[in-house]
PDB file of C-alpha atoms in Angstrom:
ATOM      1  CA  SER A   5     -66.988  87.368 140.308  1.00  0.00           C
ATOM      2  CA  GLN A   6     -68.730  84.314 139.416  1.00  0.00           C
ATOM      3  CA  THR A   7     -66.902  81.154 139.995  1.00  0.00           C
ATOM      4  CA  ILE A   8     -68.235  77.248 139.565  1.00  0.00           C
ATOM      5  CA  HIS A   9     -66.598  74.703 141.536  1.00  0.00           C
ATOM      6  CA  GLN A  10     -67.285  70.889 139.829  1.00  0.00           C
ATOM      7  CA  TRP A  11     -66.215  67.478 141.308  1.00  0.00           C
ATOM      8  CA  PRO A  12     -64.934  65.074 141.140  1.00  0.00           C
ATOM      9  CA  ALA A  13     -62.433  66.209 137.916  1.00  0.00           C
ATOM     10  CA  THR A  14     -62.111  62.918 136.687  1.00  0.00           C
ATOM     11  CA  LEU A  15     -63.753  59.779 137.585  1.00  0.00           C
ATOM     12  CA  VAL A  16     -63.501  56.125 136.257  1.00  0.00           C
ATOM     13  CA  GLN A  17     -66.984  54.223 136.891  1.00  0.00           C
ATOM     14  CA  PRO A  18     -68.097  50.547 136.001  1.00  0.00           C
ATOM     15  CA  VAL A  19     -71.092  49.975 134.037  1.00  0.00           C
ATOM     16  CA  GLY A  20     -73.962  49.485 136.082  1.00  0.00           C
ATOM     17  CA  SER A  21     -72.279  51.667 138.902  1.00  0.00           C
ATOM     18  CA  PRO A  22     -74.370  54.968 140.520  1.00  0.00           C
ATOM     19  CA  LEU A  23     -73.067  58.468 139.472  1.00  0.00           C
ATOM     20  CA  SER A  24     -73.217  62.013 141.215  1.00  0.00           C
ATOM     21  CA  LEU A  25     -71.745  64.354 139.762  1.00  0.00           C
ATOM     22  CA  GLU A  26     -71.824  67.904 141.995  1.00  0.00           C
ATOM     23  CA  CYS A  27     -71.650  71.941 140.890  1.00  0.00           C
ATOM     24  CA  THR A  28     -71.380  74.603 143.337  1.00  0.00           C
ATOM     25  CA  VAL A  29     -71.772  78.684 141.861  1.00  0.00           C
ATOM     26  CA  GLU A  30     -70.370  81.283 143.827  1.00  0.00           C
ATOM     27  CA  GLY A  31     -70.645  85.021 143.188  1.00  0.00           C
ATOM     28  CA  THR A  32     -73.814  85.400 142.088  1.00  0.00           C
ATOM     29  CA  SER A  33     -77.594  84.323 143.451  1.00  0.00           C
ATOM     30  CA  ASN A  34     -80.067  82.799 141.952  1.00  0.00           C
ATOM     31  CA  PRO A  35     -78.401  81.589 138.759  1.00  0.00           C
ATOM     32  CA  ASN A  36     -79.706  79.947 135.891  1.00  0.00           C
ATOM     33  CA  LEU A  37     -78.061  76.608 136.122  1.00  0.00           C
ATOM     34  CA  TYR A  38     -77.116  73.628 133.390  1.00  0.00           C
ATOM     35  CA  TRP A  39     -75.645  70.457 132.733  1.00  0.00           C
ATOM     36  CA  TYR A  40     -74.283  69.452 129.267  1.00  0.00           C
ATOM     37  CA  ARG A  41     -72.619  66.413 128.175  1.00  0.00           C
ATOM     38  CA  GLN A  42     -70.044  66.510 125.808  1.00  0.00           C
ATOM     39  CA  ALA A  43     -68.594  62.674 123.731  1.00  0.00           C
ATOM     40  CA  ALA A  44     -65.157  62.845 123.293  1.00  0.00           C
ATOM     41  CA  GLY A  45     -64.594  64.607 119.880  1.00  0.00           C
ATOM     42  CA  ARG A  46     -67.819  65.545 119.531  1.00  0.00           C
ATOM     43  CA  GLY A  47     -70.182  68.717 120.477  1.00  0.00           C
ATOM     44  CA  LEU A  48     -72.060  70.142 123.539  1.00  0.00           C
ATOM     45  CA  GLN A  49     -75.410  68.191 124.479  1.00  0.00           C
ATOM     46  CA  LEU A  50     -77.574  70.214 126.633  1.00  0.00           C
ATOM     47  CA  LEU A  51     -79.007  67.833 129.370  1.00  0.00           C
ATOM     48  CA  PHE A  52     -80.840  69.732 131.873  1.00  0.00           C
ATOM     49  CA  TYR A  53     -81.037  73.551 132.836  1.00  0.00           C
ATOM     50  CA  SER A  54     -82.818  75.000 135.970  1.00  0.00           C
ATOM     51  CA  VAL A  55     -83.825  78.453 136.859  1.00  0.00           C
ATOM     52  CA  GLY A  56     -84.844  77.727 140.356  1.00  0.00           C
ATOM     53  CA  ILE A  57     -84.296  75.439 143.228  1.00  0.00           C
ATOM     54  CA  GLY A  58     -86.160  72.459 142.702  1.00  0.00           C
ATOM     55  CA  GLN A  59     -87.251  73.792 139.245  1.00  0.00           C
ATOM     56  CA  ILE A  60     -85.723  70.712 136.651  1.00  0.00           C
ATOM     57  CA  SER A  61     -85.773  70.978 133.262  1.00  0.00           C
ATOM     58  CA  SER A  62     -84.846  67.972 131.238  1.00  0.00           C
ATOM     59  CA  GLU A  63     -83.513  68.253 127.496  1.00  0.00           C
ATOM     60  CA  VAL A  64     -83.000  64.667 126.088  1.00  0.00           C
ATOM     61  CA  PRO A  65     -84.594  61.982 127.452  1.00  0.00           C
ATOM     62  CA  GLN A  66     -82.002  59.184 129.133  1.00  0.00           C
ATOM     63  CA  ASN A  67     -80.944  57.578 132.533  1.00  0.00           C
ATOM     64  CA  LEU A  68     -79.492  60.977 134.224  1.00  0.00           C
ATOM     65  CA  SER A  69     -81.452  62.806 136.583  1.00  0.00           C
ATOM     66  CA  ALA A  70     -80.938  66.173 138.128  1.00  0.00           C
ATOM     67  CA  SER A  71     -81.512  68.068 141.549  1.00  0.00           C
ATOM     68  CA  ARG A  72     -80.907  71.572 143.038  1.00  0.00           C
ATOM     69  CA  PRO A  73     -81.042  71.474 146.428  1.00  0.00           C
ATOM     70  CA  GLN A  74     -79.920  74.706 146.933  1.00  0.00           C
ATOM     71  CA  ASP A  75     -79.679  78.004 144.983  1.00  0.00           C
ATOM     72  CA  ARG A  76     -76.638  77.509 144.271  1.00  0.00           C
ATOM     73  CA  GLN A  77     -75.888  73.921 144.203  1.00  0.00           C
ATOM     74  CA  PHE A  78     -76.541  71.123 141.097  1.00  0.00           C
ATOM     75  CA  ILE A  79     -76.014  68.013 140.806  1.00  0.00           C
ATOM     76  CA  LEU A  80     -76.111  65.474 138.348  1.00  0.00           C
ATOM     77  CA  SER A  81     -77.047  61.651 138.937  1.00  0.00           C
ATOM     78  CA  SER A  82     -77.649  58.499 137.660  1.00  0.00           C
ATOM     79  CA  LYS A  83     -78.368  55.099 138.985  1.00  0.00           C
ATOM     80  CA  LYS A  84     -77.025  52.692 136.640  1.00  0.00           C
ATOM     81  CA  LEU A  85     -74.143  53.979 134.193  1.00  0.00           C
ATOM     82  CA  LEU A  86     -73.961  52.858 130.915  1.00  0.00           C
ATOM     83  CA  LEU A  87     -70.720  52.844 128.217  1.00  0.00           C
ATOM     84  CA  SER A  88     -72.639  55.469 126.826  1.00  0.00           C
ATOM     85  CA  ASP A  89     -72.469  58.053 129.537  1.00  0.00           C
ATOM     86  CA  SER A  90     -68.955  58.527 128.733  1.00  0.00           C
ATOM     87  CA  GLY A  91     -67.964  61.931 128.260  1.00  0.00           C
ATOM     88  CA  PHE A  92     -67.125  65.438 129.827  1.00  0.00           C
ATOM     89  CA  TYR A  93     -69.751  66.806 132.007  1.00  0.00           C
ATOM     90  CA  LEU A  94     -69.530  70.964 132.302  1.00  0.00           C
ATOM     91  CA  CYS A  95     -72.104  72.849 134.595  1.00  0.00           C
ATOM     92  CA  ALA A  96     -73.009  76.207 133.290  1.00  0.00           C
ATOM     93  CA  THR A  97     -74.478  79.446 134.530  1.00  0.00           C
ATOM     94  CA  LEU A  98     -75.053  82.827 132.979  1.00  0.00           C
ATOM     95  CA  ARG A  99     -72.976  85.225 133.106  1.00  0.00           C
ATOM     96  CA  GLY A 100     -72.704  89.093 131.865  1.00  0.00           C
ATOM     97  CA  TYR A 101     -75.796  89.904 129.486  1.00  0.00           C
ATOM     98  CA  ASN A 102     -76.084  86.302 127.691  1.00  0.00           C
ATOM     99  CA  GLU A 103     -72.707  84.556 128.547  1.00  0.00           C
ATOM    100  CA  GLN A 104     -72.743  80.578 128.903  1.00  0.00           C
ATOM    101  CA  PHE A 105     -69.793  80.585 131.661  1.00  0.00           C
ATOM    102  CA  PHE A 106     -68.832  77.054 131.818  1.00  0.00           C
ATOM    103  CA  GLY A 107     -66.869  75.162 134.677  1.00  0.00           C
ATOM    104  CA  PRO A 108     -63.628  73.109 134.468  1.00  0.00           C
ATOM    105  CA  GLY A 109     -65.888  70.215 133.836  1.00  0.00           C
ATOM    106  CA  THR A 110     -65.788  66.395 135.125  1.00  0.00           C
ATOM    107  CA  ARG A 111     -64.229  63.754 132.598  1.00  0.00           C
ATOM    108  CA  LEU A 112     -66.280  60.657 133.233  1.00  0.00           C
ATOM    109  CA  THR A 113     -65.105  57.099 131.821  1.00  0.00           C
ATOM    110  CA  VAL A 114     -67.391  54.441 132.019  1.00  0.00           C
ATOM    111  CA  LEU A 115     -65.887  50.648 131.556  1.00  0.00           C
TER     112      LEU A 115
ATOM    113  CA  GLY B  21     -87.234  71.867 116.776  1.00  0.00           C
ATOM    114  CA  GLU B  22     -83.985  74.673 116.948  1.00  0.00           C
ATOM    115  CA  ASN B  23     -81.099  73.667 115.215  1.00  0.00           C
ATOM    116  CA  VAL B  24     -77.519  75.429 114.670  1.00  0.00           C
ATOM    117  CA  GLU B  25     -75.296  73.636 111.606  1.00  0.00           C
ATOM    118  CA  GLN B  26     -71.300  74.633 111.511  1.00  0.00           C
ATOM    119  CA  HIS B  27     -69.163  74.448 109.151  1.00  0.00           C
ATOM    120  CA  PRO B  28     -66.744  73.278 108.293  1.00  0.00           C
ATOM    121  CA  SER B  29     -66.036  70.098 110.781  1.00  0.00           C
ATOM    122  CA  THR B  30     -62.114  70.585 110.496  1.00  0.00           C
ATOM    123  CA  LEU B  31     -59.983  73.629 109.097  1.00  0.00           C
ATOM    124  CA  SER B  32     -56.324  73.714 108.434  1.00  0.00           C
ATOM    125  CA  VAL B  33     -54.931  76.895 107.626  1.00  0.00           C
ATOM    126  CA  GLN B  34     -51.421  77.988 107.337  1.00  0.00           C
ATOM    127  CA  GLU B  35     -49.665  80.535 110.189  1.00  0.00           C
ATOM    128  CA  GLY B  36     -50.826  84.066 109.264  1.00  0.00           C
ATOM    129  CA  ASP B  37     -53.512  83.294 106.653  1.00  0.00           C
ATOM    130  CA  SER B  38     -57.392  83.699 107.352  1.00  0.00           C
ATOM    131  CA  ALA B  39     -59.579  81.322 108.723  1.00  0.00           C
ATOM    132  CA  VAL B  40     -63.772  81.399 108.432  1.00  0.00           C
ATOM    133  CA  ILE B  41     -66.062  79.021 110.500  1.00  0.00           C
ATOM    134  CA  LYS B  42     -69.631  79.769 109.219  1.00  0.00           C
ATOM    135  CA  CYS B  43     -73.105  78.738 110.827  1.00  0.00           C
ATOM    136  CA  THR B  44     -76.625  78.568 110.514  1.00  0.00           C
ATOM    137  CA  TYR B  45     -79.475  78.456 112.555  1.00  0.00           C
ATOM    138  CA  SER B  46     -83.304  78.038 112.043  1.00  0.00           C
ATOM    139  CA  ASP B  47     -85.090  79.879 114.711  1.00  0.00           C
ATOM    140  CA  SER B  48     -85.748  83.562 113.209  1.00  0.00           C
ATOM    141  CA  ALA B  49     -86.461  84.691 116.940  1.00  0.00           C
ATOM    142  CA  SER B  50     -82.768  83.930 118.266  1.00  0.00           C
ATOM    143  CA  ASN B  51     -81.159  87.383 119.055  1.00  0.00           C
ATOM    144  CA  TYR B  52     -77.608  86.141 120.632  1.00  0.00           C
ATOM    145  CA  PHE B  53     -74.973  84.642 118.613  1.00  0.00           C
ATOM    146  CA  PRO B  54     -71.635  83.783 120.961  1.00  0.00           C
ATOM    147  CA  TRP B  55     -68.299  81.746 119.686  1.00  0.00           C
ATOM    148  CA  TYR B  56     -66.347  79.758 122.206  1.00  0.00           C
ATOM    149  CA  LYS B  57     -63.048  78.632 121.694  1.00  0.00           C
ATOM    150  CA  GLN B  58     -62.429  75.387 123.478  1.00  0.00           C
ATOM    151  CA  GLU B  59     -58.489  74.236 123.889  1.00  0.00           C
ATOM    152  CA  LEU B  60     -57.839  70.610 124.660  1.00  0.00           C
ATOM    153  CA  GLY B  61     -59.205  69.179 127.652  1.00  0.00           C
ATOM    154  CA  LYS B  62     -60.502  72.164 128.863  1.00  0.00           C
ATOM    155  CA  ARG B  63     -63.802  74.277 129.216  1.00  0.00           C
ATOM    156  CA  PRO B  64     -65.560  76.516 126.187  1.00  0.00           C
ATOM    157  CA  GLN B  65     -64.804  80.031 126.784  1.00  0.00           C
ATOM    158  CA  LEU B  66     -66.580  82.728 125.386  1.00  0.00           C
ATOM    159  CA  ILE B  67     -64.112  84.925 122.788  1.00  0.00           C
ATOM    160  CA  ILE B  68     -66.949  87.183 120.839  1.00  0.00           C
ATOM    161  CA  ASP B  69     -70.619  87.579 120.677  1.00  0.00           C
ATOM    162  CA  ILE B  70     -72.627  89.766 118.633  1.00  0.00           C
ATOM    163  CA  ARG B  71     -76.739  90.908 119.124  1.00  0.00           C
ATOM    164  CA  SER B  72     -78.873  90.571 116.306  1.00  0.00           C
ATOM    165  CA  ASN B  73     -79.438  94.450 116.051  1.00  0.00           C
ATOM    166  CA  VAL B  74     -75.420  94.368 114.913  1.00  0.00           C
ATOM    167  CA  GLY B  75     -74.012  93.678 111.425  1.00  0.00           C
ATOM    168  CA  GLU B  76     -70.499  92.994 112.577  1.00  0.00           C
ATOM    169  CA  LYS B  77     -68.260  93.116 115.303  1.00  0.00           C
ATOM    170  CA  LYS B  78     -64.683  93.241 115.389  1.00  0.00           C
ATOM    171  CA  ASP B  79     -62.152  92.708 118.654  1.00  0.00           C
ATOM    172  CA  GLN B  80     -58.705  92.549 117.496  1.00  0.00           C
ATOM    173  CA  ARG B  81     -57.643  89.688 115.186  1.00  0.00           C
ATOM    174  CA  ILE B  82     -61.317  88.482 114.947  1.00  0.00           C
ATOM    175  CA  ALA B  83     -64.615  89.545 113.996  1.00  0.00           C
ATOM    176  CA  VAL B  84     -68.191  88.020 113.748  1.00  0.00           C
ATOM    177  CA  THR B  85     -70.689  88.479 111.050  1.00  0.00           C
ATOM    178  CA  LEU B  86     -74.194  88.172 110.981  1.00  0.00           C
ATOM    179  CA  ASN B  87     -77.051  87.921 108.270  1.00  0.00           C
ATOM    180  CA  LYS B  88     -80.332  87.843 110.076  1.00  0.00           C
ATOM    181  CA  THR B  89     -82.463  87.341 106.628  1.00  0.00           C
ATOM    182  CA  ALA B  90     -80.469  84.248 105.827  1.00  0.00           C
ATOM    183  CA  LYS B  91     -80.089  83.429 109.287  1.00  0.00           C
ATOM    184  CA  HIS B  92     -76.566  82.946 109.203  1.00  0.00           C
ATOM    185  CA  PHE B  93     -73.261  84.088 111.026  1.00  0.00           C
ATOM    186  CA  SER B  94     -69.540  83.288 110.404  1.00  0.00           C
ATOM    187  CA  LEU B  95     -66.195  83.602 112.797  1.00  0.00           C
ATOM    188  CA  HIS B  96     -62.924  85.128 111.006  1.00  0.00           C
ATOM    189  CA  ILE B  97     -59.890  85.044 112.021  1.00  0.00           C
ATOM    190  CA  THR B  98     -56.883  86.603 110.746  1.00  0.00           C
ATOM    191  CA  GLU B  99     -53.392  86.521 111.013  1.00  0.00           C
ATOM    192  CA  THR B 100     -53.918  83.134 112.431  1.00  0.00           C
ATOM    193  CA  GLN B 101     -51.043  82.007 115.196  1.00  0.00           C
ATOM    194  CA  PRO B 102     -50.595  78.283 116.131  1.00  0.00           C
ATOM    195  CA  GLU B 103     -52.229  79.429 120.125  1.00  0.00           C
ATOM    196  CA  ASP B 104     -56.012  79.574 117.510  1.00  0.00           C
ATOM    197  CA  SER B 105     -55.566  76.079 117.046  1.00  0.00           C
ATOM    198  CA  ALA B 106     -58.599  74.592 119.395  1.00  0.00           C
ATOM    199  CA  VAL B 107     -62.119  74.051 118.898  1.00  0.00           C
ATOM    200  CA  TYR B 108     -64.823  76.463 118.301  1.00  0.00           C
ATOM    201  CA  PHE B 109     -68.823  76.720 119.018  1.00  0.00           C
ATOM    202  CA  CYS B 110     -70.659  79.041 117.962  1.00  0.00           C
ATOM    203  CA  ALA B 111     -74.500  78.632 119.219  1.00  0.00           C
ATOM    204  CA  ALA B 112     -77.715  80.784 118.536  1.00  0.00           C
ATOM    205  CA  SER B 113     -79.916  82.046 121.844  1.00  0.00           C
ATOM    206  CA  PRO B 114     -83.486  81.907 120.890  1.00  0.00           C
ATOM    207  CA  SER B 115     -86.503  83.971 122.021  1.00  0.00           C
ATOM    208  CA  THR B 116     -86.232  83.309 126.188  1.00  0.00           C
ATOM    209  CA  THR B 117     -89.424  82.080 128.230  1.00  0.00           C
ATOM    210  CA  SER B 118     -89.100  82.610 132.117  1.00  0.00           C
ATOM    211  CA  GLY B 119     -85.407  83.798 131.607  1.00  0.00           C
ATOM    212  CA  THR B 120     -84.326  80.141 130.505  1.00  0.00           C
ATOM    213  CA  TYR B 121     -81.746  81.827 128.304  1.00  0.00           C
ATOM    214  CA  LYS B 122     -81.241  78.291 126.681  1.00  0.00           C
ATOM    215  CA  TYR B 123     -78.700  77.781 123.877  1.00  0.00           C
ATOM    216  CA  ILE B 124     -78.660  75.781 120.665  1.00  0.00           C
ATOM    217  CA  PHE B 125     -74.748  74.849 119.908  1.00  0.00           C
ATOM    218  CA  GLY B 126     -73.170  74.406 116.726  1.00  0.00           C
ATOM    219  CA  THR B 127     -71.231  71.075 116.052  1.00  0.00           C
ATOM    220  CA  GLY B 128     -67.882  72.473 116.146  1.00  0.00           C
ATOM    221  CA  THR B 129     -65.254  73.560 114.072  1.00  0.00           C
ATOM    222  CA  ARG B 130     -61.572  71.711 114.791  1.00  0.00           C
ATOM    223  CA  LEU B 131     -59.103  74.735 113.663  1.00  0.00           C
ATOM    224  CA  LYS B 132     -55.185  73.589 113.154  1.00  0.00           C
ATOM    225  CA  VAL B 133     -52.952  76.420 112.821  1.00  0.00           C
ATOM    226  CA  LEU B 134     -49.879  75.048 110.702  1.00  0.00           C
ATOM    227  CA  ALA B 135     -46.494  76.767 111.511  1.00  0.00           C
TER     228      ALA B 135
END
């Protein structure tokens, strides 16, 4: 069965600092991978998705970037965080017929 | 672009009553409609889904109906219990290209079941 690991689980960062969130997937190969952000009390915003190593599609223009250096590794980065980057970041893959299967998430607070 | 609207944004019901959440979608090529439940501080989890060749699907106390002509689908929870309290998200999966399987999520409904 598939497992998604995300770290760190929580993070507090000052405005203007860099960011690196990591997601790794077990139990599958060549997965579609997704990054979502959920602002406090809000819905799920798709940020990036990837269908293979080095293939990244961006959904929303912002100061974030994503990379996929290995088949089952997906990284979300920023050079300079903004207050508006605070939120719950969820990595996801596909499972079964078409289920969007989410990782445990990283809660980011930018101060 | 593709859009999914979800109503209501908040819903309070008495324990034992039914709850209904409704969604409409814009892309007529969408063919997969899942519902997710998100408890406080946790990840969203799939609770039920329906494909476009089916009009209704039921799993114990939850059911989903789909009207492709009108482009709307609904979640029905009967005999609600306090543990049903959570945020519920609908989603629509537009026609896939290159196997991306992108989802468009609704904005969520906060359900509170009052004991």
